[in-house]
PDB file of C-alpha atoms in Angstrom:
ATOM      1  CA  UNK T 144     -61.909-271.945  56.666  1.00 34.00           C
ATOM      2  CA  UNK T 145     -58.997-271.279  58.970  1.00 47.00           C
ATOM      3  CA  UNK T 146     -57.390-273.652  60.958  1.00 54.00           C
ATOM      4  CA  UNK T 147     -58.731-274.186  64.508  1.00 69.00           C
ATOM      5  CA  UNK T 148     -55.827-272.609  66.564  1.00 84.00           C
ATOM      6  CA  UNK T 149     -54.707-274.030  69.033  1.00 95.00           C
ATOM      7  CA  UNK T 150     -54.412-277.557  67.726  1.00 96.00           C
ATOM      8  CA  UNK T 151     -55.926-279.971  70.270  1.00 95.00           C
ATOM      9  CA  UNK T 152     -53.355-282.653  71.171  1.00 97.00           C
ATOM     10  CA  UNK T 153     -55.321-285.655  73.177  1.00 95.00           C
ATOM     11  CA  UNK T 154     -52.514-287.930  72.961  1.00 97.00           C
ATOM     12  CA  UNK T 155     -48.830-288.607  72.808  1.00 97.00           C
ATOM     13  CA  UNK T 156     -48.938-289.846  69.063  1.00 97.00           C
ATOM     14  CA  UNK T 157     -50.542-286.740  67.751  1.00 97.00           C
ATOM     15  CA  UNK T 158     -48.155-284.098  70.221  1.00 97.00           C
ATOM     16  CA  UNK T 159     -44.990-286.246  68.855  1.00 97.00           C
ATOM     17  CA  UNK T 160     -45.943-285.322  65.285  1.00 97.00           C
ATOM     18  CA  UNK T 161     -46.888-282.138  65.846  1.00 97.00           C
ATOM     19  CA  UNK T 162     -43.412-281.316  66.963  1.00 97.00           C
ATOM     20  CA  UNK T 163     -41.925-282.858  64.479  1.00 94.00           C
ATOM     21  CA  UNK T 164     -43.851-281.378  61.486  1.00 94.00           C
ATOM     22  CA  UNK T 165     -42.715-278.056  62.259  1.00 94.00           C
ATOM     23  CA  UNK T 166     -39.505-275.870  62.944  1.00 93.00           C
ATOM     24  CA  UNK T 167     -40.899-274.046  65.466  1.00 96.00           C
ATOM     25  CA  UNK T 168     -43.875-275.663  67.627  1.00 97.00           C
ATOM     26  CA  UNK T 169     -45.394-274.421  70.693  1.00 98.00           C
ATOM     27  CA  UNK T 170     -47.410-276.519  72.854  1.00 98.00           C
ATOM     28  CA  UNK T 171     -49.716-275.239  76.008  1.00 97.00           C
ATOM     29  CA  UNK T 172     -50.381-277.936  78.758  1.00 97.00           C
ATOM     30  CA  UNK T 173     -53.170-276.796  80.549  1.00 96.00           C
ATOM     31  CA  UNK T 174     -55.304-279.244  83.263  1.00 93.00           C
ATOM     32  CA  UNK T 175     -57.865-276.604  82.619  1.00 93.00           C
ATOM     33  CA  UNK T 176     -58.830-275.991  78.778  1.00 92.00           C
ATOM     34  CA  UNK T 177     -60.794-273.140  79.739  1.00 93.00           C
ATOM     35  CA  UNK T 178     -58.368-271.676  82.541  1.00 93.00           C
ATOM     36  CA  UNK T 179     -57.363-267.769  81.966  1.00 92.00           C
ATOM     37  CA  UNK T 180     -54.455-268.909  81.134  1.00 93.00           C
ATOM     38  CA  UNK T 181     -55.188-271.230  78.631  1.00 94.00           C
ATOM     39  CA  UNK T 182     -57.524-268.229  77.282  1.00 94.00           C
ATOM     40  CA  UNK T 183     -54.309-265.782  77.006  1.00 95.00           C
ATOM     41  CA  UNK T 184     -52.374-268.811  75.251  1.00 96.00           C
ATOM     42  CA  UNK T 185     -55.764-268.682  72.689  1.00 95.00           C
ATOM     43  CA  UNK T 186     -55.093-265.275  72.214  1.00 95.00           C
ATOM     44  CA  UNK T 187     -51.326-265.509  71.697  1.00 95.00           C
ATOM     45  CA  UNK T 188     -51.828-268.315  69.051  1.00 96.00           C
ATOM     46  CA  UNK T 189     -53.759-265.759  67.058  1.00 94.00           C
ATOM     47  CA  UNK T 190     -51.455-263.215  67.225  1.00 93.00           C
ATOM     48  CA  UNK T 191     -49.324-265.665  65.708  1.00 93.00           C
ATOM     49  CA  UNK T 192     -50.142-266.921  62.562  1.00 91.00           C
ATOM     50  CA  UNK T 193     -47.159-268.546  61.135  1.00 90.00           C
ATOM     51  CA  UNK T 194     -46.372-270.784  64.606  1.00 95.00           C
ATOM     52  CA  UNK T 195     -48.313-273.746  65.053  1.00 96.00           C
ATOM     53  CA  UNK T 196     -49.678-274.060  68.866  1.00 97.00           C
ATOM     54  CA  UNK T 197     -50.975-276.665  70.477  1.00 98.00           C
ATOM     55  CA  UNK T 198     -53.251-277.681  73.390  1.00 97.00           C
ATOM     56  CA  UNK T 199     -52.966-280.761  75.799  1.00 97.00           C
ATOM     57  CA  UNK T 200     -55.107-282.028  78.979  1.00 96.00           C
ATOM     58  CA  UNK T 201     -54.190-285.112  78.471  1.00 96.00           C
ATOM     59  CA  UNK T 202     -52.293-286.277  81.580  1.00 96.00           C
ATOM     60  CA  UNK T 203     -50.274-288.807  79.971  1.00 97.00           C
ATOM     61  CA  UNK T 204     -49.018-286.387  77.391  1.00 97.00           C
ATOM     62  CA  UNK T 205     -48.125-283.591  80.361  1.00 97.00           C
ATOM     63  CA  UNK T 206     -46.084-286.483  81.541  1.00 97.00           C
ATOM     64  CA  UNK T 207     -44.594-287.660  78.202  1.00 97.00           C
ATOM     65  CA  UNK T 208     -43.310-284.038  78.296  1.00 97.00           C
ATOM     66  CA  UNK T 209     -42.180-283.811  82.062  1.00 97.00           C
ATOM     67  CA  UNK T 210     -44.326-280.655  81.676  1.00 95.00           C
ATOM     68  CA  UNK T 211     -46.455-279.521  84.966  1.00 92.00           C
ATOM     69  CA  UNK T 212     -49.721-277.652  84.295  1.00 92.00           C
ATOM     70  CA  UNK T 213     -50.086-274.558  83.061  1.00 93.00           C
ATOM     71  CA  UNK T 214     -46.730-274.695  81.335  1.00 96.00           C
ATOM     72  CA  UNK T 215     -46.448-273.376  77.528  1.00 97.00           C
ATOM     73  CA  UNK T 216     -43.230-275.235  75.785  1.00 98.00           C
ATOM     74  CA  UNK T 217     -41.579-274.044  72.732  1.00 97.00           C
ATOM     75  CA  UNK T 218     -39.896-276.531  70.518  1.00 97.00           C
ATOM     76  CA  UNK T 219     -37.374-275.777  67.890  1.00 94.00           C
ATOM     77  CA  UNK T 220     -35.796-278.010  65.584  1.00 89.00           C
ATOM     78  CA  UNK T 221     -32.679-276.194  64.507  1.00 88.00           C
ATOM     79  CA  UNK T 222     -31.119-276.896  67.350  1.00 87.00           C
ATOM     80  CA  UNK T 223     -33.143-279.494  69.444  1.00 89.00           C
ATOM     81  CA  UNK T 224     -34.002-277.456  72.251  1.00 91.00           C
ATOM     82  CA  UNK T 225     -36.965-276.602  74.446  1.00 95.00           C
ATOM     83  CA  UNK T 226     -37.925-273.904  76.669  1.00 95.00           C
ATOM     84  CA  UNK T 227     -41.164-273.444  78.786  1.00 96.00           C
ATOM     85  CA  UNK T 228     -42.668-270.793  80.126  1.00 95.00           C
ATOM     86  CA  UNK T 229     -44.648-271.501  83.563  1.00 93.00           C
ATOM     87  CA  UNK T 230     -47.911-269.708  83.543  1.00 91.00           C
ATOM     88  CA  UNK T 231     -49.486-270.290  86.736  1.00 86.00           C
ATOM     89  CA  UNK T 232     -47.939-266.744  87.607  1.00 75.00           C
ATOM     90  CA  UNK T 233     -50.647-264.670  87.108  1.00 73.00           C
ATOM     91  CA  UNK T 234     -49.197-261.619  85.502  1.00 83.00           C
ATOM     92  CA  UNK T 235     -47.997-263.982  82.279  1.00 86.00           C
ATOM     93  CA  UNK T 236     -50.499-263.017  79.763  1.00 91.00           C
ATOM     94  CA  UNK T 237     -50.537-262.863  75.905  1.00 94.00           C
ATOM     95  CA  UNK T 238     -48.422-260.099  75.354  1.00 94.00           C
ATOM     96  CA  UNK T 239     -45.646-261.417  77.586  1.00 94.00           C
ATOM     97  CA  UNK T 240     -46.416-265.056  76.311  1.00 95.00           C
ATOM     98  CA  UNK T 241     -45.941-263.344  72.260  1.00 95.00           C
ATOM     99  CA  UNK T 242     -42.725-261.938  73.537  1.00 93.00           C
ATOM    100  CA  UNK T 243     -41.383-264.983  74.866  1.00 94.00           C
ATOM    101  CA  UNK T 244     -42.275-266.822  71.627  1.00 95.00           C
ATOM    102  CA  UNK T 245     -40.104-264.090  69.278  1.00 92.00           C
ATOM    103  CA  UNK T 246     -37.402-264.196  71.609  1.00 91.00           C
ATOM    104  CA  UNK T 247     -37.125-268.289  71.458  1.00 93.00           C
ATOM    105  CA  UNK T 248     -38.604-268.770  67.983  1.00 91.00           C
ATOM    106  CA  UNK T 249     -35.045-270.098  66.045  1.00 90.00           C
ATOM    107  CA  UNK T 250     -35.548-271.256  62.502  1.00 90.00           C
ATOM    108  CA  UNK T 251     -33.415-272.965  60.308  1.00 90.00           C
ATOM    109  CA  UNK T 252     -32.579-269.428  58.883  1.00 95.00           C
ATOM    110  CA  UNK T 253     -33.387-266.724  61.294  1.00 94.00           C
ATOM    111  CA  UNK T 254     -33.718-263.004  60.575  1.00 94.00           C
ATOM    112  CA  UNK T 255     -31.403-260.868  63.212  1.00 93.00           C
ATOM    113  CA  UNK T 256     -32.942-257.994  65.232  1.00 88.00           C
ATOM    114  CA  UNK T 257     -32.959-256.721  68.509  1.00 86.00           C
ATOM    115  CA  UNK T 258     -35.536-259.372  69.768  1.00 86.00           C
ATOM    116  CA  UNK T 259     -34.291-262.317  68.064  1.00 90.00           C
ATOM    117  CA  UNK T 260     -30.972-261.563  68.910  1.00 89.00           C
ATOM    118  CA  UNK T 261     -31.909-263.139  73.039  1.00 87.00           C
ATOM    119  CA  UNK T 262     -32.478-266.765  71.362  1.00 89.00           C
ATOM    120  CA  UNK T 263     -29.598-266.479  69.226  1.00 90.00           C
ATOM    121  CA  UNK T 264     -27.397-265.607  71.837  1.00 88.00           C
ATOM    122  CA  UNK T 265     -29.120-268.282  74.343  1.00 88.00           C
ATOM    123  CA  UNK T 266     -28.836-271.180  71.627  1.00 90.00           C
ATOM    124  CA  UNK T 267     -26.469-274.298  72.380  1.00 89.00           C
ATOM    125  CA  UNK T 268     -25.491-274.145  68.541  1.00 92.00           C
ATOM    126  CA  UNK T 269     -21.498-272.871  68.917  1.00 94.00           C
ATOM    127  CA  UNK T 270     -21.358-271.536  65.398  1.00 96.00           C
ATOM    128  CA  UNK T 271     -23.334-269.362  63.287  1.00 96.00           C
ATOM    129  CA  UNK T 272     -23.721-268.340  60.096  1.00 97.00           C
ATOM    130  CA  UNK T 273     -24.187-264.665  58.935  1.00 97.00           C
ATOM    131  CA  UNK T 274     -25.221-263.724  55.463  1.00 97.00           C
ATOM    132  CA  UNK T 275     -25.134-260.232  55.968  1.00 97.00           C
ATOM    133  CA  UNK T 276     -26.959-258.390  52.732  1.00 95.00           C
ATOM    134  CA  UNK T 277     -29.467-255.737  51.341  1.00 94.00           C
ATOM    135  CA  UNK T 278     -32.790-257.089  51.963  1.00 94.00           C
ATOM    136  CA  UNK T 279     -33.920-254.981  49.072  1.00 95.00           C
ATOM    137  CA  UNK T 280     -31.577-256.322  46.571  1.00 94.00           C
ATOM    138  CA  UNK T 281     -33.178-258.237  43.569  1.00 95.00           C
ATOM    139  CA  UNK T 282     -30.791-260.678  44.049  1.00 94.00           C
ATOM    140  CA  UNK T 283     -32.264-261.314  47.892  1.00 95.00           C
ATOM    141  CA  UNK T 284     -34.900-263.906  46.880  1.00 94.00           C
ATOM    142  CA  UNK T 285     -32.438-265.886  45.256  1.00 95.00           C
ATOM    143  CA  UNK T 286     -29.800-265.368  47.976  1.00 95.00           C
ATOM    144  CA  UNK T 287     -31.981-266.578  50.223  1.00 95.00           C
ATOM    145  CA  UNK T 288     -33.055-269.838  48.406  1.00 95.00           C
ATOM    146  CA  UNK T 289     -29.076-270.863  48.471  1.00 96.00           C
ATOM    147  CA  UNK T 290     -28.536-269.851  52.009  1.00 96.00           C
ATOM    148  CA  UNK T 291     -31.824-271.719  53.173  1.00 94.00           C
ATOM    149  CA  UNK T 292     -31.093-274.891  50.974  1.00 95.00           C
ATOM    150  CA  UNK T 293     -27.157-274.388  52.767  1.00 96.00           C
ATOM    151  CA  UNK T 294     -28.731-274.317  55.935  1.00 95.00           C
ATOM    152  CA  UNK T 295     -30.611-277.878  55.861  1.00 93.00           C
ATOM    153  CA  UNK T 296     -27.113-279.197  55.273  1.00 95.00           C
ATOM    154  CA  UNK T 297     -25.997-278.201  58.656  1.00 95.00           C
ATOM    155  CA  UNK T 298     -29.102-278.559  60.892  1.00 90.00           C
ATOM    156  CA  UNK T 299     -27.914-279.110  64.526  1.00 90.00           C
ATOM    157  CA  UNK T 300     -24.302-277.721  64.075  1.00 94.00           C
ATOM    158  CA  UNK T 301     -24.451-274.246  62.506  1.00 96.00           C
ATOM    159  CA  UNK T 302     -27.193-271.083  63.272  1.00 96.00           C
ATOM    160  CA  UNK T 303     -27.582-269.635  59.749  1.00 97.00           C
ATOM    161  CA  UNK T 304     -28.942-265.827  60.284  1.00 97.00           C
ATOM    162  CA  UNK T 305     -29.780-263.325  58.135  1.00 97.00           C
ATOM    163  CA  UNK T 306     -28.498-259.916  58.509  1.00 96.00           C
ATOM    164  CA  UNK T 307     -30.410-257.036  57.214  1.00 96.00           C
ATOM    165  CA  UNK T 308     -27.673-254.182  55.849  1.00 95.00           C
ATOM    166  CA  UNK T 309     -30.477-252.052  56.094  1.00 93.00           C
ATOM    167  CA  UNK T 310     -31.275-252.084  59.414  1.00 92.00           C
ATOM    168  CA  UNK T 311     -29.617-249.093  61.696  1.00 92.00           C
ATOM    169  CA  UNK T 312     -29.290-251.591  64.862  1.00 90.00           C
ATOM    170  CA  UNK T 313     -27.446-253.546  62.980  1.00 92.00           C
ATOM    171  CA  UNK T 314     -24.538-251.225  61.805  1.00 92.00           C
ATOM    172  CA  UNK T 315     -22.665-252.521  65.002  1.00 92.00           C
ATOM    173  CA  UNK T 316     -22.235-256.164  63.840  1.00 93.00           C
ATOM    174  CA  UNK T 317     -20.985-254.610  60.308  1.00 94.00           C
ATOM    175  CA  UNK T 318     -18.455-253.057  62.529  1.00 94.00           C
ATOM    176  CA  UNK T 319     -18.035-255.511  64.332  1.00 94.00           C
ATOM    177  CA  UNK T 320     -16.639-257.835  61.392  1.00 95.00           C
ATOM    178  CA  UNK T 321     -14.829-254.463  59.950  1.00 95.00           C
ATOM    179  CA  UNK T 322     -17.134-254.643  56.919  1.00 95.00           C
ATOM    180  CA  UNK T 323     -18.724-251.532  54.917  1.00 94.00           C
ATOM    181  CA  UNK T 324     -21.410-251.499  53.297  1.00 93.00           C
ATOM    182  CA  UNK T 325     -20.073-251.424  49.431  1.00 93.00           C
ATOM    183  CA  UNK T 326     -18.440-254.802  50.379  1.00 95.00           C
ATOM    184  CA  UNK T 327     -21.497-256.703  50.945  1.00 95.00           C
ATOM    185  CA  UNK T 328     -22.761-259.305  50.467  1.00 95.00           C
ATOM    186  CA  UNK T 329     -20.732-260.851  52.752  1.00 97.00           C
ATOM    187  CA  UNK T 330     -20.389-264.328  54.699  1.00 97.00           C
ATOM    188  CA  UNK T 331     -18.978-264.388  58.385  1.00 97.00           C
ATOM    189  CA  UNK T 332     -18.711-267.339  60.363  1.00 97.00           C
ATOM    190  CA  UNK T 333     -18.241-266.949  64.184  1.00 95.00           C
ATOM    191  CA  UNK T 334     -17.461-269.681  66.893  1.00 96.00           C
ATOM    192  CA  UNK T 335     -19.195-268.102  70.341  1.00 92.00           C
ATOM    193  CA  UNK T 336     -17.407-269.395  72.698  1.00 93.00           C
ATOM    194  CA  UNK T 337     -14.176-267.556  71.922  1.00 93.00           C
ATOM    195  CA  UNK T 338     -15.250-264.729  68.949  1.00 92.00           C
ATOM    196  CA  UNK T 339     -13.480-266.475  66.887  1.00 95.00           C
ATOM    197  CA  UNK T 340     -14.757-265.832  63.412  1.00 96.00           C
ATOM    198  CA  UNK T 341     -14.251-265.589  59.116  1.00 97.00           C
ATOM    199  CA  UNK T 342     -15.315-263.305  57.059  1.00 97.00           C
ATOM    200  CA  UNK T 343     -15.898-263.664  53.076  1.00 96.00           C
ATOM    201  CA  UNK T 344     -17.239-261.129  50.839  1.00 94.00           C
ATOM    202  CA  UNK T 345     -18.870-262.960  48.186  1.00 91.00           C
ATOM    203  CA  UNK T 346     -20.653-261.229  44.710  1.00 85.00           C
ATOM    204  CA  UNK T 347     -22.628-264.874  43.954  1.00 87.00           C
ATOM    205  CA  UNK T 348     -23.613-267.616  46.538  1.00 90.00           C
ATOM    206  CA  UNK T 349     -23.762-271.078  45.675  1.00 93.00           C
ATOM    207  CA  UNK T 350     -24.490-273.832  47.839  1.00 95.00           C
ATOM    208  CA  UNK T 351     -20.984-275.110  46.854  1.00 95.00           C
ATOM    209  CA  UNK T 352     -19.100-271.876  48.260  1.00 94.00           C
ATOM    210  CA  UNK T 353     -21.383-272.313  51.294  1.00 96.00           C
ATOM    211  CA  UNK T 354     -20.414-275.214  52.089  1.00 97.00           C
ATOM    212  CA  UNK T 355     -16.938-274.733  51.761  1.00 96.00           C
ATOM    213  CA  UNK T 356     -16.582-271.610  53.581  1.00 97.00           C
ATOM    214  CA  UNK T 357     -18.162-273.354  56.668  1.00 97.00           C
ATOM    215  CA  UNK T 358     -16.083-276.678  56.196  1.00 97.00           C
ATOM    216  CA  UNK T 359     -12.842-274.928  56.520  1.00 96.00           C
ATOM    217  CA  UNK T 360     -13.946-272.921  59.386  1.00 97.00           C
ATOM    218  CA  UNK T 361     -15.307-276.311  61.465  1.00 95.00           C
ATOM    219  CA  UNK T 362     -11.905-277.651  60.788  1.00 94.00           C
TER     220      UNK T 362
END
């Protein structure tokens, strides 16, 4: 059978490790369990399978959580950071609450498009990470499995994102970085807060280059 989405959360124990088992978590506090708003967070949750939600009434957990009713919080762990969403404004509903949950959803490695591109640009993390490659390269799967494993290194102090070649919105950051497509893969590093950035075309990753390339650049 399924599991029962939204995950009912009567106290702080069970919210605390329900947040913590999980790099994204979103949690609805609703007074109401059966409010129309707690109704369009239902439907949200099964719109999305691969985020775990949650459901509190518990008062002392709403408080644990500084969160007033009708509030839906998203927590990520790549970077420590919340955000909520207030939903006692009536014209929040599923599709706006699904929205808001693509926008915020950061993972440890997140895929780059034009909706993900508002959390990565609103994160507090200073530096990312760009792997910028053919998604329909063999060598992806295995690509990936580096970059990922590279990514738990530096949870909390680097965004790693993936960068689909492919993609036509994304010809800009290519561009950007003054990078063609026969040079790719490629690695750039980029510091926000002044575009100050590395690039490093790479045939092979390894955990080891990773890690350097990123090193040097933090120095």
């Amino acid at each position: 059978s399924t599991a029962e989405k939204p995950v009912l959360l009567n106290n702080i124990a069970d919210a605390e490790a329900f947040v913590s088992g999980a790099e994204v978590a979103v949690i609805g506090f609703f007074q109401d369990p059966r409010s129309p708003e707690a109704e369009q967070f239902r439907l949200a949750a099964g719109q999305i399978p691969e985020v775990p939600f949650g459901l509190s009434s518990s008062a002392a957990v709403l408080s644990h959580y500084g969160a007033s009713a009708s509030t839906v919080a998203l927590f990520r762990t790549v970077d420590n950071d919340r955000r909520d969403l207030d939903m006692n404004n009536r014209e929040v509903d599923a599709k706006k609450l699904t929205r808001f949950i693509r926008m915020n959803e950061l993972r440890l490695v997140t895929e780059y498009d034009p909706v993900t591109a508002i959390g990565v640009m609103q994160s507090s993390l200073q530096f990312n990470l760009l792997l910028i490659t053919d998604k329909m390269s063999p060598k992806h799967p295995e690509r990936m499995h580096k970059f990922r494993a590279a990514a738990e290194l530096y949870k909390g102090k680097i965004l790693f994102i993936l960068l689909d070649s492919n993609l036509k919105s994304n010809e800009r950051v290519l561009s950007y970085f003054q990078l063609k497509k026969s040079q790719l893969p490629a690695l750039a590093v980029f510091h926000t807060p002044d575009d100050e950035h590395d690039v490093l075309t790479v045939d092979e990753i390894s955990i080891e280059r990773l890690q350097d390339f990123c090193n040097n650049f933090l120095q």
